[in-house]
């Protein structure tokens, strides 16, 4: 794998000396927005932002499927009693929205997905042969943040979390947590994300944690073993645990050096107790499973905010909202450009035609400077069914038959490649850089 793909290209539109800010870039690139009538901390996603988000969601689901996860959907609401059982009501209520009265019952916007997944596990009897059972969901959860701390995609009240819970035997827990850390590392590498540290988050003073010293000790010992086996350096931090157990937090930093947690791995003995979870062991007796909570890319909001600042709009081709822009030289080549557009769409590529009505060729090329691939279609390309590509970094590969050019772009996109072109191929024009 190449190193940081950003390093290979100039950051195209960042003002010199200014730190990238995903809120400003999100507006300029038309990725997301907010409206006072919807409310602060409740961003909406515009088509280009939605394209990035959809691609990321499919990427992570694909990786999870390969790693043996099964995906579910569960509702974003639950009865108040559910959170009394999980302990959220006692330990996490300040961060929850107030309950809604529905006649005789109260329902709450969920503050996490764990309780729903515990109930899915409990929906029928489980045998040790089914374990580890890995249940994943990219689902909504809600946090009643104060409006003063909201802004952009990093502090939101509606969160789409890439979440999963592995229900396993106590003997399997460490292996599952190690595997989750590996999955996280692999996803970060593909996305170009470089975490600043791994943190072992322990409880601190105060009453917000569930009291059961033996379970805390056991979970902390297991997570420490997991970190040692994974060979990653880590720091312990008190006061950062979840209310029900310690966790491994994988920290990222923004351009200003502000740290936040992106990915997490937790080993939890508490919620299986609270929900009375069981499996039948090889001995025919009932046993308590362990829950490994893990998030690979954290919330979709936070990871997209990070990627916007990391790439400053010049996303790798597989993530780019528009992957290829077709530039007919004149109206004479418009029909040809539309035909090529259809072939791109058939290949699953995100493509646009920018015709002469959008200005001179130079102006259209400048406007498309963040698009990974540009193709000028003149009379020769139209007549010979060729695509003369210009890469975002300024390189110009030899004109190729359209089918071949699209196959090569498609292969790089399918592979989530950080590079724009096959590095082994000589690219004429590269010396222009
Ligand atoms: Zn959980």
Tab-separated table of C-alpha atoms and ligand atoms in Angstrom:
chain	number	residue	atom	x	y	z
A	1	UNK	CA	0.000	0.000	0.000
A	2	UNK	CA	1.180	3.494	-0.640
A	3	UNK	CA	1.607	5.846	2.246
A	4	UNK	CA	-0.814	8.701	2.812
A	5	UNK	CA	-2.450	9.208	-0.581
A	6	UNK	CA	-2.820	12.904	0.130
A	7	UNK	CA	0.938	13.289	0.058
A	8	UNK	CA	0.987	12.154	-3.571
A	9	UNK	CA	-1.112	15.112	-4.667
A	10	UNK	CA	-1.147	18.769	-3.999
A	11	UNK	CA	-4.070	19.792	-1.792
A	12	UNK	CA	-5.935	21.636	-4.494
A	13	UNK	CA	-8.050	24.298	-2.911
A	14	UNK	CA	-6.869	24.877	0.640
A	15	UNK	CA	-6.039	28.483	1.260
A	16	UNK	CA	-2.357	28.768	2.129
A	17	UNK	CA	-1.740	28.637	5.836
A	18	UNK	CA	-5.353	27.905	6.759
A	19	UNK	CA	-6.248	24.725	8.621
A	20	UNK	CA	-8.920	22.728	6.841
A	21	UNK	CA	-12.302	23.022	8.542
A	22	UNK	CA	-14.912	20.453	7.555
A	23	UNK	CA	-17.731	22.940	8.177
A	24	UNK	CA	-16.352	25.453	5.665
A	25	UNK	CA	-15.351	22.717	3.185
A	26	UNK	CA	-18.740	21.042	3.625
A	27	UNK	CA	-20.448	24.277	2.589
A	28	UNK	CA	-18.078	25.046	-0.293
A	29	UNK	CA	-18.211	21.506	-1.664
A	30	UNK	CA	-21.984	21.284	-1.039
A	31	UNK	CA	-21.737	18.103	1.027
A	32	UNK	CA	-24.092	18.867	3.921
A	33	UNK	CA	-25.991	21.692	5.528
A	34	UNK	CA	-28.151	22.684	8.450
A	35	UNK	CA	-31.327	24.692	8.823
A	36	UNK	CA	-32.542	26.418	11.972
A	37	UNK	CA	-35.982	24.964	11.326
A	38	UNK	CA	-34.591	21.443	11.513
A	39	UNK	CA	-32.451	22.397	14.478
A	40	UNK	CA	-28.808	22.604	15.422
A	41	UNK	CA	-26.890	19.359	15.554
A	42	UNK	CA	-29.224	17.879	12.948
A	43	UNK	CA	-27.393	18.211	9.615
A	44	UNK	CA	-28.835	17.042	6.307
A	45	UNK	CA	-26.735	15.463	3.574
A	46	UNK	CA	-26.677	16.976	0.083
A	47	UNK	CA	-26.264	14.678	-2.951
A	48	UNK	CA	-22.446	14.826	-3.036
A	49	UNK	CA	-22.160	14.231	0.718
A	50	UNK	CA	-24.729	11.453	0.474
A	51	UNK	CA	-22.644	9.804	-2.296
A	52	UNK	CA	-19.593	9.746	-0.001
A	53	UNK	CA	-21.645	8.452	2.907
A	54	UNK	CA	-23.319	5.743	0.847
A	55	UNK	CA	-19.942	4.572	-0.495
A	56	UNK	CA	-18.471	4.444	3.013
A	57	UNK	CA	-21.457	2.539	4.356
A	58	UNK	CA	-21.203	-0.043	1.574
A	59	UNK	CA	-17.440	-0.296	2.121
A	60	UNK	CA	-17.796	-1.023	5.815
A	61	UNK	CA	-20.689	-3.463	5.359
A	62	UNK	CA	-18.600	-5.345	2.788
A	63	UNK	CA	-15.631	-5.603	5.152
A	64	UNK	CA	-17.913	-6.748	7.957
A	65	UNK	CA	-19.587	-9.404	5.812
A	66	UNK	CA	-16.151	-10.812	4.967
A	67	UNK	CA	-15.276	-10.845	8.674
A	68	UNK	CA	-18.339	-12.951	9.514
A	69	UNK	CA	-20.760	-10.255	10.693
A	70	UNK	CA	-24.490	-10.463	10.003
A	71	UNK	CA	-26.399	-7.210	9.531
A	72	UNK	CA	-29.667	-6.325	11.191
A	73	UNK	CA	-31.952	-3.304	11.442
A	74	UNK	CA	-33.546	-2.254	14.687
A	75	UNK	CA	-35.752	0.735	15.587
A	76	UNK	CA	-34.332	4.003	16.893
A	77	UNK	CA	-36.931	4.039	19.678
A	78	UNK	CA	-37.363	1.813	22.684
A	79	UNK	CA	-39.496	1.749	25.809
A	80	UNK	CA	-38.097	3.455	28.866
A	81	UNK	CA	-37.971	0.066	30.645
A	82	UNK	CA	-35.429	-1.152	28.081
A	83	UNK	CA	-32.983	1.530	29.199
A	84	UNK	CA	-33.743	0.912	32.838
A	85	UNK	CA	-32.599	-2.676	32.294
A	86	UNK	CA	-29.499	-1.683	30.305
A	87	UNK	CA	-28.575	0.906	32.925
A	88	UNK	CA	-28.643	3.870	30.516
A	89	UNK	CA	-31.539	5.383	32.407
A	90	UNK	CA	-29.584	5.419	35.683
A	91	UNK	CA	-26.109	6.205	34.322
A	92	UNK	CA	-26.548	8.038	31.022
A	93	UNK	CA	-29.817	9.927	31.334
A	94	UNK	CA	-28.279	13.415	31.095
A	95	UNK	CA	-27.231	12.627	27.515
A	96	UNK	CA	-30.631	11.223	26.514
A	97	UNK	CA	-33.642	13.008	25.049
A	98	UNK	CA	-36.628	13.155	27.390
A	99	UNK	CA	-39.105	10.299	27.017
A	100	UNK	CA	-42.245	10.658	24.879
A	101	UNK	CA	-45.538	9.760	26.489
A	102	UNK	CA	-47.639	7.411	24.386
A	103	UNK	CA	-50.704	6.734	26.499
A	104	UNK	CA	-49.703	4.238	29.146
A	105	UNK	CA	-46.098	3.856	28.012
A	106	UNK	CA	-43.048	6.023	27.522
A	107	UNK	CA	-40.652	5.619	24.618
A	108	UNK	CA	-37.158	7.070	24.291
A	109	UNK	CA	-34.884	7.860	21.357
A	110	UNK	CA	-32.124	5.344	21.852
A	111	UNK	CA	-28.743	6.473	23.194
A	112	UNK	CA	-27.018	3.320	21.900
A	113	UNK	CA	-27.732	0.189	19.899
A	114	UNK	CA	-26.553	-2.350	22.482
A	115	UNK	CA	-29.917	-3.020	24.184
A	116	UNK	CA	-31.685	-3.737	20.885
A	117	UNK	CA	-28.937	-6.162	19.881
A	118	UNK	CA	-29.075	-7.882	23.269
A	119	UNK	CA	-32.804	-8.453	22.658
A	120	UNK	CA	-32.114	-9.808	19.157
A	121	UNK	CA	-29.659	-12.258	20.752
A	122	UNK	CA	-32.295	-13.173	23.333
A	123	UNK	CA	-35.046	-13.645	20.729
A	124	UNK	CA	-34.450	-17.403	20.818
A	125	UNK	CA	-32.387	-20.015	22.606
A	126	UNK	CA	-28.693	-19.991	21.628
A	127	UNK	CA	-26.219	-22.837	21.497
A	128	UNK	CA	-22.432	-22.578	21.926
A	129	UNK	CA	-22.219	-23.768	18.303
A	130	UNK	CA	-23.591	-20.398	17.133
A	131	UNK	CA	-20.927	-18.426	18.969
A	132	UNK	CA	-19.288	-16.101	18.273
A	133	UNK	CA	-22.456	-14.464	16.925
A	134	UNK	CA	-21.523	-11.155	15.290
A	135	UNK	CA	-24.453	-8.762	14.867
A	136	UNK	CA	-23.807	-5.501	13.028
A	137	UNK	CA	-25.924	-2.467	12.231
A	138	UNK	CA	-25.279	0.967	10.816
A	139	UNK	CA	-27.996	2.560	12.851
A	140	UNK	CA	-29.296	5.785	14.305
A	141	UNK	CA	-28.840	6.851	17.899
A	142	UNK	CA	-29.481	10.159	19.637
A	143	UNK	CA	-27.655	12.343	22.088
A	144	UNK	CA	-29.090	15.394	23.757
A	145	UNK	CA	-26.038	17.662	23.297
A	146	UNK	CA	-26.295	21.254	24.439
A	147	UNK	CA	-26.782	23.465	21.386
A	148	UNK	CA	-23.729	25.561	22.300
A	149	UNK	CA	-21.293	22.783	21.454
A	150	UNK	CA	-22.871	21.803	18.164
A	151	UNK	CA	-21.412	22.522	14.760
A	152	UNK	CA	-20.865	20.704	11.512
A	153	UNK	CA	-20.733	16.934	11.650
A	154	UNK	CA	-18.587	16.433	14.757
A	155	UNK	CA	-21.094	17.238	17.522
A	156	UNK	CA	-24.507	16.110	16.427
A	157	UNK	CA	-27.722	15.071	18.109
A	158	UNK	CA	-28.596	12.406	15.542
A	159	UNK	CA	-25.761	9.919	15.033
A	160	UNK	CA	-25.432	7.103	12.520
A	161	UNK	CA	-23.154	4.608	14.214
A	162	UNK	CA	-21.205	1.810	12.560
A	163	UNK	CA	-21.844	-0.575	15.415
A	164	UNK	CA	-21.633	-4.286	16.146
A	165	UNK	CA	-21.894	-6.644	19.070
A	166	UNK	CA	-20.155	-9.976	19.187
A	167	UNK	CA	-21.822	-12.431	21.555
A	168	UNK	CA	-19.256	-15.063	22.499
A	169	UNK	CA	-17.962	-17.346	25.223
A	170	UNK	CA	-15.575	-15.814	27.767
A	171	UNK	CA	-12.748	-17.827	26.150
A	172	UNK	CA	-13.475	-16.271	22.736
A	173	UNK	CA	-13.663	-12.654	23.899
A	174	UNK	CA	-9.984	-11.735	23.567
A	175	UNK	CA	-9.689	-13.287	20.080
A	176	UNK	CA	-12.793	-11.419	18.950
A	177	UNK	CA	-11.465	-8.129	20.299
A	178	UNK	CA	-8.086	-8.701	18.604
A	179	UNK	CA	-9.886	-9.464	15.316
A	180	UNK	CA	-11.954	-6.274	15.731
A	181	UNK	CA	-8.757	-4.239	16.206
A	182	UNK	CA	-7.342	-5.785	13.026
A	183	UNK	CA	-10.500	-4.924	11.092
A	184	UNK	CA	-10.253	-1.357	12.387
A	185	UNK	CA	-6.586	-1.093	11.374
A	186	UNK	CA	-7.333	-2.396	7.895
A	187	UNK	CA	-10.253	0.001	7.374
A	188	UNK	CA	-8.136	2.930	8.563
A	189	UNK	CA	-5.364	2.009	6.116
A	190	UNK	CA	-7.782	1.883	3.181
A	191	UNK	CA	-9.311	5.227	4.196
A	192	UNK	CA	-5.913	6.863	4.746
A	193	UNK	CA	-6.766	7.545	8.415
A	194	UNK	CA	-3.801	7.672	10.803
A	195	UNK	CA	-4.868	7.426	14.435
A	196	UNK	CA	-2.840	9.441	16.930
A	197	UNK	CA	-3.093	6.921	19.771
A	198	UNK	CA	-4.779	3.871	21.224
A	199	UNK	CA	-6.243	4.593	24.616
A	200	UNK	CA	-7.299	2.124	27.288
A	201	UNK	CA	-10.206	4.009	28.825
A	202	UNK	CA	-10.797	3.217	32.482
A	203	UNK	CA	-13.389	4.442	34.986
A	204	UNK	CA	-12.732	7.531	37.081
A	205	UNK	CA	-14.112	8.917	40.279
A	206	UNK	CA	-17.829	9.564	40.566
A	207	UNK	CA	-20.995	7.570	40.456
A	208	UNK	CA	-21.663	7.304	36.761
A	209	UNK	CA	-20.195	3.788	36.482
A	210	UNK	CA	-21.900	0.545	37.384
A	211	UNK	CA	-20.481	-0.913	40.559
A	212	UNK	CA	-18.992	-4.365	40.213
A	213	UNK	CA	-15.241	-4.273	40.843
A	214	UNK	CA	-14.686	-7.916	39.828
A	215	UNK	CA	-16.224	-7.404	36.377
A	216	UNK	CA	-14.265	-4.186	35.790
A	217	UNK	CA	-11.038	-5.931	36.715
A	218	UNK	CA	-11.732	-8.871	34.454
A	219	UNK	CA	-12.638	-6.696	31.468
A	220	UNK	CA	-9.622	-4.416	32.004
A	221	UNK	CA	-7.264	-7.397	32.179
A	222	UNK	CA	-8.699	-8.812	28.940
A	223	UNK	CA	-8.457	-5.487	27.068
A	224	UNK	CA	-4.872	-5.044	28.253
A	225	UNK	CA	-4.072	-8.514	26.914
A	226	UNK	CA	-5.778	-7.617	23.618
A	227	UNK	CA	-3.665	-4.465	23.233
A	228	UNK	CA	-0.450	-6.356	24.077
A	229	UNK	CA	-1.271	-9.117	21.596
A	230	UNK	CA	-2.030	-6.538	18.905
A	231	UNK	CA	1.348	-4.967	19.524
A	232	UNK	CA	0.039	-1.391	19.479
A	233	UNK	CA	1.416	1.114	21.971
A	234	UNK	CA	-1.325	2.464	24.220
A	235	UNK	CA	-1.945	4.799	27.114
A	236	UNK	CA	-4.382	4.251	29.953
A	237	UNK	CA	-6.752	7.125	30.781
A	238	UNK	CA	-9.029	7.326	33.788
A	239	UNK	CA	-12.537	8.717	33.528
A	240	UNK	CA	-13.047	7.763	29.854
A	241	UNK	CA	-14.731	4.339	30.231
A	242	UNK	CA	-18.321	3.575	29.250
A	243	UNK	CA	-20.599	3.377	32.272
A	244	UNK	CA	-20.757	-0.419	31.940
A	245	UNK	CA	-17.104	-1.211	31.235
A	246	UNK	CA	-13.615	-0.220	30.080
A	247	UNK	CA	-12.879	0.249	26.385
A	248	UNK	CA	-10.132	0.636	23.838
A	249	UNK	CA	-10.545	3.995	22.098
A	250	UNK	CA	-8.732	4.752	18.878
A	251	UNK	CA	-8.097	8.463	18.794
A	252	UNK	CA	-7.820	10.755	15.784
A	253	UNK	CA	-6.880	14.428	15.725
A	254	UNK	CA	-8.044	17.271	13.514
A	255	UNK	CA	-5.737	19.813	11.876
A	256	UNK	CA	-5.827	21.937	15.035
A	257	UNK	CA	-4.701	18.928	17.093
A	258	UNK	CA	-8.066	18.423	18.815
A	259	UNK	CA	-8.464	14.750	19.653
A	260	UNK	CA	-11.596	12.676	19.411
A	261	UNK	CA	-12.495	9.001	19.540
A	262	UNK	CA	-13.226	7.379	16.197
A	263	UNK	CA	-13.201	3.615	16.738
A	264	UNK	CA	-13.795	1.559	19.886
A	265	UNK	CA	-13.548	-2.001	21.183
A	266	UNK	CA	-15.146	-2.982	24.496
A	267	UNK	CA	-15.496	-6.192	26.441
A	268	UNK	CA	-18.687	-6.167	28.470
A	269	UNK	CA	-19.771	-8.565	31.204
A	270	UNK	CA	-22.408	-6.183	32.549
A	271	UNK	CA	-25.131	-6.052	29.897
A	272	UNK	CA	-25.260	-9.851	29.387
A	273	UNK	CA	-26.035	-10.021	33.142
A	274	UNK	CA	-28.633	-7.278	32.992
A	275	UNK	CA	-30.436	-8.871	30.054
A	276	UNK	CA	-30.081	-12.409	31.407
A	277	UNK	CA	-28.372	-13.639	28.231
A	278	UNK	CA	-27.592	-17.347	28.030
A	279	UNK	CA	-26.262	-20.024	25.743
A	280	UNK	CA	-26.272	-23.792	26.095
A	281	UNK	CA	-22.728	-25.084	26.496
A	282	UNK	CA	-21.277	-28.432	25.362
A	283	UNK	CA	-22.101	-29.649	28.888
A	284	UNK	CA	-25.820	-28.992	28.294
A	285	UNK	CA	-25.872	-26.317	31.003
A	286	UNK	CA	-26.727	-22.610	30.593
A	287	UNK	CA	-23.823	-20.153	30.462
A	288	UNK	CA	-23.469	-16.389	30.281
A	289	UNK	CA	-22.038	-14.994	27.018
A	290	UNK	CA	-19.762	-11.957	26.844
A	291	UNK	CA	-20.581	-8.951	24.622
A	292	UNK	CA	-17.772	-7.388	22.613
A	293	UNK	CA	-18.950	-3.962	21.453
A	294	UNK	CA	-16.975	-2.511	18.558
A	295	UNK	CA	-17.149	0.281	16.034
A	296	UNK	CA	-14.764	0.253	13.076
A	297	UNK	CA	-15.281	3.743	11.649
A	298	UNK	CA	-17.270	5.236	14.502
A	299	UNK	CA	-20.128	7.481	13.500
A	300	UNK	CA	-20.637	8.251	9.831
A	301	UNK	CA	-20.768	11.961	10.761
A	302	UNK	CA	-17.423	12.028	12.531
A	303	UNK	CA	-15.556	9.905	10.015
A	304	UNK	CA	-16.823	11.968	7.075
A	305	UNK	CA	-15.848	15.191	8.891
A	306	UNK	CA	-12.366	13.730	9.353
A	307	UNK	CA	-12.090	12.582	5.726
A	308	UNK	CA	-13.209	16.009	4.450
A	309	UNK	CA	-10.376	17.658	6.393
A	310	UNK	CA	-7.888	14.925	5.518
A	311	UNK	CA	-8.470	15.126	1.767
A	312	UNK	CA	-9.661	18.735	1.559
A	313	UNK	CA	-12.178	17.682	-1.063
A	314	UNK	CA	-9.668	15.737	-3.207
A	315	UNK	CA	-11.076	12.344	-2.212
A	316	UNK	CA	-9.629	9.062	-3.506
A	317	UNK	CA	-11.472	8.044	-6.673
A	318	UNK	CA	-13.575	5.382	-4.949
A	319	UNK	CA	-14.949	7.926	-2.440
A	320	UNK	CA	-15.194	10.976	-4.727
A	321	UNK	CA	-18.763	12.250	-5.219
A	322	UNK	CA	-18.024	12.708	-8.947
A	323	UNK	CA	-15.394	10.306	-10.220
A	324	UNK	CA	-15.212	11.311	-13.855
A	325	UNK	CA	-16.160	14.504	-15.646
A	326	UNK	CA	-16.624	14.479	-19.411
A	327	UNK	CA	-15.786	17.710	-21.220
A	328	UNK	CA	-17.114	17.907	-24.790
A	329	UNK	CA	-14.983	20.417	-26.667
A	330	UNK	CA	-18.029	21.854	-28.471
A	331	UNK	CA	-21.732	21.156	-28.963
A	332	UNK	CA	-20.645	18.822	-31.780
A	333	UNK	CA	-19.307	16.303	-29.254
A	334	UNK	CA	-22.170	16.570	-26.778
A	335	UNK	CA	-24.033	13.516	-28.019
A	336	UNK	CA	-20.857	11.472	-27.876
A	337	UNK	CA	-20.225	12.672	-24.302
A	338	UNK	CA	-23.749	11.635	-23.313
A	339	UNK	CA	-23.148	8.170	-24.767
A	340	UNK	CA	-19.922	7.798	-22.790
A	341	UNK	CA	-21.783	9.004	-19.703
A	342	UNK	CA	-24.283	6.174	-20.145
A	343	UNK	CA	-21.436	3.655	-20.352
A	344	UNK	CA	-19.898	5.078	-17.150
A	345	UNK	CA	-23.239	4.765	-15.345
A	346	UNK	CA	-23.526	1.162	-16.551
A	347	UNK	CA	-20.089	0.527	-15.038
A	348	UNK	CA	-21.331	2.007	-11.719
A	349	UNK	CA	-19.184	5.156	-11.956
A	350	UNK	CA	-20.350	8.569	-10.755
A	351	UNK	CA	-20.037	10.788	-13.809
A	352	UNK	CA	-20.973	14.239	-15.032
A	353	UNK	CA	-20.961	15.980	-18.403
A	354	UNK	CA	-19.743	19.594	-18.266
A	355	UNK	CA	-20.598	21.084	-21.667
A	356	UNK	CA	-19.611	24.367	-23.330
A	357	UNK	CA	-22.577	26.139	-21.690
A	358	UNK	CA	-20.491	26.011	-18.463
A	359	UNK	CA	-17.732	28.166	-19.977
A	360	UNK	CA	-14.422	27.794	-21.771
A	361	UNK	CA	-12.596	24.478	-21.623
A	362	UNK	CA	-10.020	25.993	-19.259
A	363	UNK	CA	-12.747	27.233	-16.925
A	364	UNK	CA	-14.471	23.828	-16.941
A	365	UNK	CA	-11.188	22.036	-16.199
A	366	UNK	CA	-10.569	24.397	-13.283
A	367	UNK	CA	-14.087	23.871	-11.986
A	368	UNK	CA	-13.532	20.096	-12.056
A	369	UNK	CA	-10.109	20.276	-10.365
A	370	UNK	CA	-11.183	18.038	-7.464
A	371	UNK	CA	-12.625	15.359	-9.759
A	372	UNK	CA	-10.155	12.443	-10.016
A	373	UNK	CA	-10.582	11.918	-13.775
A	374	UNK	CA	-11.365	14.432	-16.503
A	375	UNK	CA	-11.792	13.533	-20.161
A	376	UNK	CA	-11.853	16.102	-22.942
A	377	UNK	CA	-13.866	14.788	-25.876
A	378	UNK	CA	-12.851	16.438	-29.124
A	379	UNK	CA	-13.560	15.398	-32.729
A	380	UNK	CA	-10.740	12.810	-32.719
A	381	UNK	CA	-11.834	11.106	-29.484
A	382	UNK	CA	-15.448	11.126	-30.678
A	383	UNK	CA	-14.565	9.563	-34.036
A	384	UNK	CA	-12.175	6.914	-32.659
A	385	UNK	CA	-14.090	5.974	-29.479
A	386	UNK	CA	-11.178	7.113	-27.328
A	387	UNK	CA	-10.909	8.640	-23.904
A	388	UNK	CA	-8.049	11.112	-23.377
A	389	UNK	CA	-7.845	11.263	-19.594
A	390	UNK	CA	-6.382	13.999	-17.464
A	391	UNK	CA	-5.762	12.889	-13.905
A	392	UNK	CA	-6.416	15.271	-11.035
A	393	UNK	CA	-2.685	15.374	-10.258
A	394	UNK	CA	-1.907	16.658	-13.760
A	395	UNK	CA	-0.791	13.411	-15.394
A	396	UNK	CA	-2.142	12.486	-18.825
A	397	UNK	CA	-2.212	8.807	-19.706
A	398	UNK	CA	-2.067	7.806	-23.402
A	399	UNK	CA	-5.598	8.012	-24.934
A	400	UNK	CA	-7.317	4.635	-24.537
A	401	UNK	CA	-10.372	2.991	-26.064
A	402	UNK	CA	-13.328	4.039	-23.907
A	403	UNK	CA	-14.033	0.483	-22.730
A	404	UNK	CA	-10.444	-0.001	-21.586
A	405	UNK	CA	-10.228	3.368	-19.841
A	406	UNK	CA	-13.472	2.698	-17.938
A	407	UNK	CA	-12.353	-0.823	-17.040
A	408	UNK	CA	-9.124	0.544	-15.559
A	409	UNK	CA	-10.864	3.285	-13.590
A	410	UNK	CA	-13.485	0.773	-12.456
A	411	UNK	CA	-10.818	-1.653	-11.238
A	412	UNK	CA	-9.101	1.060	-9.181
A	413	UNK	CA	-12.455	2.142	-7.718
A	414	UNK	CA	-13.456	-1.451	-6.902
A	415	UNK	CA	-10.131	-1.957	-5.128
A	416	UNK	CA	-10.587	1.263	-3.072
A	417	UNK	CA	-7.160	2.212	-4.433
A	418	UNK	CA	-5.505	5.346	-3.037
A	419	UNK	CA	-3.720	6.001	-6.337
A	420	UNK	CA	-5.432	7.448	-9.409
A	421	UNK	CA	-3.649	5.315	-11.953
A	422	UNK	CA	-1.760	2.062	-12.055
A	423	UNK	CA	1.682	3.129	-10.856
A	424	UNK	CA	3.442	0.426	-12.921
A	425	UNK	CA	2.253	1.922	-16.210
A	426	UNK	CA	4.309	4.666	-17.805
A	427	UNK	CA	2.115	7.741	-17.959
A	428	UNK	CA	3.200	10.171	-20.670
A	429	UNK	CA	2.912	13.692	-19.426
A	430	UNK	CA	4.057	12.730	-15.936
A	431	UNK	CA	7.165	14.839	-16.447
A	432	UNK	CA	4.882	17.874	-16.651
A	433	UNK	CA	4.327	17.724	-12.911
B	1	LIG	ZN1	-22.728	-1.455	22.287
